[in-house]
């Protein structure tokens, strides 16, 4: 069969303009499909990173927006398998101008020494670590964020409170570098407590727990929720990965939106490809007659035409994957909305799926015209005037 | 002289299969755009229906959501008798102190639970919501652990039906009624007695917000300035309409995604339209030659093929509209980052959106048709007539 390959390729390159247009059209659509699949893959198929796999998040069962008593920490620490417990308070607030999306980054009030233990993957120079731990009004930001906002050590960073009725001003003392969550500002919980003064409330938004082994994570989650099952404030504990996905589901049915757009895109490519193949076969009916007189069998003709369609679609698919990887770079530059999108890239399984989808589309779209062409009688084919 | 449009229409009919396939391809692109616009449009209209321009919402200074705000009963007493506040039928000032919290309810399609806004409110507060109607059961009674749920809550949560109980705060609450606010955001809320709810959440002194009704638009402006300038209160006031307007931000992520996807799909389908038109031009070479012989100018041939491409695409646009029409009225929910809970609303496929879809399709057709049309007009009469 392979000896027909040059023939197939020559044929597909005969009407250059049409083939180019088809390939471009397929590759643009498949590039979109690739990016959407990459997003889907990043959200739902990516395993937790090694450091992530050790962390759990505890929150009030009612909602993330409702805090829980900070006193829970002591009980959390006694649960076997818990290496460290770190309180995490979402501060919200406004940095400079709220309307600039660049200024929207997460800010957490934390205990500096605990955060450095729990997020062991963060790279911070030793003296910066010390300054961040010792100075009450110090803060630490991720390297990507520091570059984006052009922040340098020693800079003053004011935050206007919205959830909390206080305005805080920090001094940037440390810049960390981490493979994930690189656009966050951490500051000292004690500073927030003192600023709140008598309004200090003894409540906390979330606790992060560091487990001793990834295997103990489910057990710890269960143990924490059991511990507070009969308390006035119940908790919900889940792995950090599950917690992030839960936040995502808040945006609406992301899974369904992604899948339905993917389906629409796939169907559109199918139509485009079917249309072109049908057009090109219709023009070539007479040639099919010639091939038949030369002794080509029905099956060979069917294979030749299908082969041409698959070749065009797969080339379009391959180009689409290349385009998609460029588009992923663009998505990475977007606002710090989800950490998964910050590292969006086309993974091998996505590449494979794209190519397979393209090949299948080529096959399906060519089948009916190819079938008809292969069955046409020689006389009829030769008489065709198209 | 121009070539009659019927010539183009008939040509589209003759090449049925190709026409349908190309139109369907453009139609799907338009459908994706329209579905997203209908979603965002539904969200907008729901939030717009929720605000009354005469009403003023008072929150703690610096806070931009009821959930993160705090107002004391003492603040409320200070505010109640400010000038410019309308009076209710019974002569009371139209001012409502409210407490807002978020509770988590499990539903069939979301077993892990969905966040829902719970509002502690007084009868006067209910009266101030003009569009709010009780559609089944009765209102809650003061001092009782009873709640009235919004229409879409009732649809989504099996536990939120009349006669059932909801478990939150410190115990069970009886569902005694169902309310509807038309398309407004209150459909996704649960109402209970202010005193009961605030004591259950241990917040009798830290309530969320105050809603005031001004006598007229000028008084509303004055009231906003008056409260914001009052040093004792340390509160901020805004028009209720503006408050809900700001929440439409939740739809922005999805809107951007939709526009991004439609543009890329649009590029793909305009190439497909180009392909179809090139094939049409190639096939009709002799026709083009004949037209030229009959005396039609190059310009009118260019125009004719251009129009045909736009017609083809407009057909696709109409197909797209038909495809999304069944979505109209379908209810969906989306997370609202201001209230930290879900807001339910209906897809709205409006005539404006559909018109936009058809225009989008026609732009795609124009882009795809330009080059084939110009190549048609450049054909020499002799080669065209001779051509296969």
PDB file of C-alpha atoms in Angstrom, chain A residues 179-332:
ATOM      1  CA  UNK A 179       7.309  26.250  40.549  1.00  0.00           C
ATOM      2  CA  UNK A 180       3.680  27.064  41.379  1.00  0.00           C
ATOM      3  CA  UNK A 181       1.696  29.838  43.075  1.00  0.00           C
ATOM      4  CA  UNK A 182       4.383  32.294  42.170  1.00  0.00           C
ATOM      5  CA  UNK A 183       2.121  35.352  42.244  1.00  0.00           C
ATOM      6  CA  UNK A 184       1.078  35.541  45.872  1.00  0.00           C
ATOM      7  CA  UNK A 185       1.775  38.052  48.656  1.00  0.00           C
ATOM      8  CA  UNK A 186       2.250  36.641  52.174  1.00  0.00           C
ATOM      9  CA  UNK A 187       2.418  38.796  55.268  1.00  0.00           C
ATOM     10  CA  UNK A 188       2.475  38.358  59.028  1.00  0.00           C
ATOM     11  CA  UNK A 189      -0.811  37.374  60.658  1.00  0.00           C
ATOM     12  CA  UNK A 190       0.341  39.055  63.839  1.00  0.00           C
ATOM     13  CA  UNK A 191       0.420  42.417  62.050  1.00  0.00           C
ATOM     14  CA  UNK A 192      -3.191  41.966  60.974  1.00  0.00           C
ATOM     15  CA  UNK A 193      -4.217  40.949  64.509  1.00  0.00           C
ATOM     16  CA  UNK A 194      -2.554  43.979  66.054  1.00  0.00           C
ATOM     17  CA  UNK A 195      -4.037  46.302  63.476  1.00  0.00           C
ATOM     18  CA  UNK A 196      -7.473  44.949  64.251  1.00  0.00           C
ATOM     19  CA  UNK A 197      -6.800  45.647  67.954  1.00  0.00           C
ATOM     20  CA  UNK A 198      -9.871  44.988  70.063  1.00  0.00           C
ATOM     21  CA  UNK A 199     -11.745  43.874  66.982  1.00  0.00           C
ATOM     22  CA  UNK A 200      -9.365  40.946  66.751  1.00  0.00           C
ATOM     23  CA  UNK A 201     -11.674  38.074  66.283  1.00  0.00           C
ATOM     24  CA  UNK A 202     -10.033  34.728  67.056  1.00  0.00           C
ATOM     25  CA  UNK A 203     -11.234  33.360  63.742  1.00  0.00           C
ATOM     26  CA  UNK A 204      -9.367  32.094  60.711  1.00  0.00           C
ATOM     27  CA  UNK A 205     -10.343  31.367  57.110  1.00  0.00           C
ATOM     28  CA  UNK A 206      -8.328  28.223  56.463  1.00  0.00           C
ATOM     29  CA  UNK A 207      -5.626  25.992  57.921  1.00  0.00           C
ATOM     30  CA  UNK A 208      -3.055  24.323  55.707  1.00  0.00           C
ATOM     31  CA  UNK A 209      -1.767  21.019  57.016  1.00  0.00           C
ATOM     32  CA  UNK A 210       1.488  19.384  56.026  1.00  0.00           C
ATOM     33  CA  UNK A 211       1.254  15.592  56.176  1.00  0.00           C
ATOM     34  CA  UNK A 212       4.186  13.292  56.820  1.00  0.00           C
ATOM     35  CA  UNK A 213       3.456  11.077  53.783  1.00  0.00           C
ATOM     36  CA  UNK A 214       1.176  11.456  50.749  1.00  0.00           C
ATOM     37  CA  UNK A 215      -0.569   8.211  51.753  1.00  0.00           C
ATOM     38  CA  UNK A 216      -1.795   9.641  55.034  1.00  0.00           C
ATOM     39  CA  UNK A 217      -3.588  12.577  53.388  1.00  0.00           C
ATOM     40  CA  UNK A 218      -7.030  10.916  53.036  1.00  0.00           C
ATOM     41  CA  UNK A 219      -6.831   9.535  56.571  1.00  0.00           C
ATOM     42  CA  UNK A 220      -5.925  12.935  58.032  1.00  0.00           C
ATOM     43  CA  UNK A 221      -8.768  14.619  56.113  1.00  0.00           C
ATOM     44  CA  UNK A 222     -11.220  12.122  57.585  1.00  0.00           C
ATOM     45  CA  UNK A 223      -9.731  12.437  61.069  1.00  0.00           C
ATOM     46  CA  UNK A 224     -10.009  16.248  61.057  1.00  0.00           C
ATOM     47  CA  UNK A 225     -13.632  16.284  59.950  1.00  0.00           C
ATOM     48  CA  UNK A 226     -14.494  13.555  62.494  1.00  0.00           C
ATOM     49  CA  UNK A 227     -12.777  15.537  65.242  1.00  0.00           C
ATOM     50  CA  UNK A 228     -15.044  18.548  64.725  1.00  0.00           C
ATOM     51  CA  UNK A 229     -18.139  16.649  63.683  1.00  0.00           C
ATOM     52  CA  UNK A 230     -19.999  17.489  66.877  1.00  0.00           C
ATOM     53  CA  UNK A 231     -18.649  21.013  67.316  1.00  0.00           C
ATOM     54  CA  UNK A 232     -20.776  24.070  66.578  1.00  0.00           C
ATOM     55  CA  UNK A 233     -18.434  24.837  63.667  1.00  0.00           C
ATOM     56  CA  UNK A 234     -17.824  21.812  61.468  1.00  0.00           C
ATOM     57  CA  UNK A 235     -14.932  21.598  59.054  1.00  0.00           C
ATOM     58  CA  UNK A 236     -14.334  20.358  55.562  1.00  0.00           C
ATOM     59  CA  UNK A 237     -10.866  19.034  54.836  1.00  0.00           C
ATOM     60  CA  UNK A 238      -9.553  18.060  51.449  1.00  0.00           C
ATOM     61  CA  UNK A 239      -6.276  17.747  49.611  1.00  0.00           C
ATOM     62  CA  UNK A 240      -4.885  20.981  48.209  1.00  0.00           C
ATOM     63  CA  UNK A 241      -5.550  19.804  44.658  1.00  0.00           C
ATOM     64  CA  UNK A 242      -9.213  19.011  45.408  1.00  0.00           C
ATOM     65  CA  UNK A 243      -9.529  22.372  47.137  1.00  0.00           C
ATOM     66  CA  UNK A 244      -8.279  24.218  44.050  1.00  0.00           C
ATOM     67  CA  UNK A 245     -10.648  22.303  41.783  1.00  0.00           C
ATOM     68  CA  UNK A 246     -13.528  23.079  44.136  1.00  0.00           C
ATOM     69  CA  UNK A 247     -12.743  26.738  43.711  1.00  0.00           C
ATOM     70  CA  UNK A 248     -12.830  26.300  39.973  1.00  0.00           C
ATOM     71  CA  UNK A 249     -16.238  24.654  39.975  1.00  0.00           C
ATOM     72  CA  UNK A 250     -17.450  27.876  41.513  1.00  0.00           C
ATOM     73  CA  UNK A 251     -17.066  29.546  38.122  1.00  0.00           C
ATOM     74  CA  UNK A 252     -19.897  27.463  36.796  1.00  0.00           C
ATOM     75  CA  UNK A 253     -19.939  24.141  35.096  1.00  0.00           C
ATOM     76  CA  UNK A 254     -16.452  24.490  33.591  1.00  0.00           C
ATOM     77  CA  UNK A 255     -16.343  20.860  32.548  1.00  0.00           C
ATOM     78  CA  UNK A 256     -19.537  21.135  30.549  1.00  0.00           C
ATOM     79  CA  UNK A 257     -18.629  24.450  28.930  1.00  0.00           C
ATOM     80  CA  UNK A 258     -15.244  23.097  27.822  1.00  0.00           C
ATOM     81  CA  UNK A 259     -16.680  19.847  26.514  1.00  0.00           C
ATOM     82  CA  UNK A 260     -19.521  21.454  24.581  1.00  0.00           C
ATOM     83  CA  UNK A 261     -17.193  23.953  22.918  1.00  0.00           C
ATOM     84  CA  UNK A 262     -14.851  21.076  22.040  1.00  0.00           C
ATOM     85  CA  UNK A 263     -17.753  19.190  20.479  1.00  0.00           C
ATOM     86  CA  UNK A 264     -18.840  22.210  18.436  1.00  0.00           C
ATOM     87  CA  UNK A 265     -15.271  22.766  17.218  1.00  0.00           C
ATOM     88  CA  UNK A 266     -14.819  19.121  16.243  1.00  0.00           C
ATOM     89  CA  UNK A 267     -18.073  19.092  14.332  1.00  0.00           C
ATOM     90  CA  UNK A 268     -17.134  22.281  12.499  1.00  0.00           C
ATOM     91  CA  UNK A 269     -13.811  20.791  11.391  1.00  0.00           C
ATOM     92  CA  UNK A 270     -15.654  17.700  10.230  1.00  0.00           C
ATOM     93  CA  UNK A 271     -17.946  19.831   8.051  1.00  0.00           C
ATOM     94  CA  UNK A 272     -15.099  21.861   6.596  1.00  0.00           C
ATOM     95  CA  UNK A 273     -13.083  18.812   5.764  1.00  0.00           C
ATOM     96  CA  UNK A 274     -16.038  16.847   4.360  1.00  0.00           C
ATOM     97  CA  UNK A 275     -16.944  19.768   2.147  1.00  0.00           C
ATOM     98  CA  UNK A 276     -13.501  20.108   0.608  1.00  0.00           C
ATOM     99  CA  UNK A 277     -12.982  16.419   0.073  1.00  0.00           C
ATOM    100  CA  UNK A 278     -16.372  16.145  -1.593  1.00  0.00           C
ATOM    101  CA  UNK A 279     -15.511  19.069  -3.870  1.00  0.00           C
ATOM    102  CA  UNK A 280     -12.170  17.629  -4.887  1.00  0.00           C
ATOM    103  CA  UNK A 281     -13.538  14.162  -5.545  1.00  0.00           C
ATOM    104  CA  UNK A 282     -16.391  15.498  -7.628  1.00  0.00           C
ATOM    105  CA  UNK A 283     -13.862  17.173  -9.900  1.00  0.00           C
ATOM    106  CA  UNK A 284     -11.947  13.978 -10.345  1.00  0.00           C
ATOM    107  CA  UNK A 285     -14.589  11.465 -11.248  1.00  0.00           C
ATOM    108  CA  UNK A 286     -13.148  11.081 -14.722  1.00  0.00           C
ATOM    109  CA  UNK A 287      -9.760  10.243 -13.257  1.00  0.00           C
ATOM    110  CA  UNK A 288     -11.310   7.537 -11.150  1.00  0.00           C
ATOM    111  CA  UNK A 289     -12.600   6.051 -14.391  1.00  0.00           C
ATOM    112  CA  UNK A 290      -9.098   6.133 -15.844  1.00  0.00           C
ATOM    113  CA  UNK A 291      -7.665   4.480 -12.743  1.00  0.00           C
ATOM    114  CA  UNK A 292     -10.288   1.790 -13.020  1.00  0.00           C
ATOM    115  CA  UNK A 293      -9.478   1.073 -16.651  1.00  0.00           C
ATOM    116  CA  UNK A 294      -5.855   0.760 -15.608  1.00  0.00           C
ATOM    117  CA  UNK A 295      -6.949  -2.031 -13.308  1.00  0.00           C
ATOM    118  CA  UNK A 296      -7.145  -0.369  -9.914  1.00  0.00           C
ATOM    119  CA  UNK A 297      -9.650  -2.196  -7.766  1.00  0.00           C
ATOM    120  CA  UNK A 298     -12.512  -0.604  -5.932  1.00  0.00           C
ATOM    121  CA  UNK A 299     -10.762  -1.123  -2.597  1.00  0.00           C
ATOM    122  CA  UNK A 300      -7.542   0.527  -3.751  1.00  0.00           C
ATOM    123  CA  UNK A 301      -9.406   3.570  -5.036  1.00  0.00           C
ATOM    124  CA  UNK A 302     -11.268   3.858  -1.755  1.00  0.00           C
ATOM    125  CA  UNK A 303      -7.971   3.643   0.144  1.00  0.00           C
ATOM    126  CA  UNK A 304      -6.315   6.215  -2.110  1.00  0.00           C
ATOM    127  CA  UNK A 305      -9.033   8.785  -1.560  1.00  0.00           C
ATOM    128  CA  UNK A 306      -9.314   8.099   2.160  1.00  0.00           C
ATOM    129  CA  UNK A 307      -5.522   8.270   2.413  1.00  0.00           C
ATOM    130  CA  UNK A 308      -5.533  11.698   0.816  1.00  0.00           C
ATOM    131  CA  UNK A 309      -8.162  12.995   3.234  1.00  0.00           C
ATOM    132  CA  UNK A 310      -6.358  11.575   6.242  1.00  0.00           C
ATOM    133  CA  UNK A 311      -3.049  13.044   5.053  1.00  0.00           C
ATOM    134  CA  UNK A 312      -4.528  16.534   4.668  1.00  0.00           C
ATOM    135  CA  UNK A 313      -6.355  16.382   8.005  1.00  0.00           C
ATOM    136  CA  UNK A 314      -3.328  15.064   9.874  1.00  0.00           C
ATOM    137  CA  UNK A 315      -1.054  17.744   8.445  1.00  0.00           C
ATOM    138  CA  UNK A 316      -3.679  20.271   9.554  1.00  0.00           C
ATOM    139  CA  UNK A 317      -3.750  18.609  12.972  1.00  0.00           C
ATOM    140  CA  UNK A 318       0.028  18.731  13.351  1.00  0.00           C
ATOM    141  CA  UNK A 319       0.081  22.413  12.420  1.00  0.00           C
ATOM    142  CA  UNK A 320      -2.772  22.956  14.846  1.00  0.00           C
ATOM    143  CA  UNK A 321      -0.768  21.453  17.699  1.00  0.00           C
ATOM    144  CA  UNK A 322       2.146  23.765  16.925  1.00  0.00           C
ATOM    145  CA  UNK A 323      -0.204  26.770  16.858  1.00  0.00           C
ATOM    146  CA  UNK A 324      -1.796  25.587  20.101  1.00  0.00           C
ATOM    147  CA  UNK A 325       1.517  25.534  21.912  1.00  0.00           C
ATOM    148  CA  UNK A 326       2.012  29.181  20.926  1.00  0.00           C
ATOM    149  CA  UNK A 327      -1.494  30.009  22.080  1.00  0.00           C
ATOM    150  CA  UNK A 328      -0.757  28.375  25.443  1.00  0.00           C
ATOM    151  CA  UNK A 329       2.049  30.892  25.932  1.00  0.00           C
ATOM    152  CA  UNK A 330      -0.501  33.671  25.427  1.00  0.00           C
ATOM    153  CA  UNK A 331      -2.850  32.093  27.969  1.00  0.00           C
ATOM    154  CA  UNK A 332       0.040  31.895  30.452  1.00  0.00           C
TER     155      UNK A 332
END
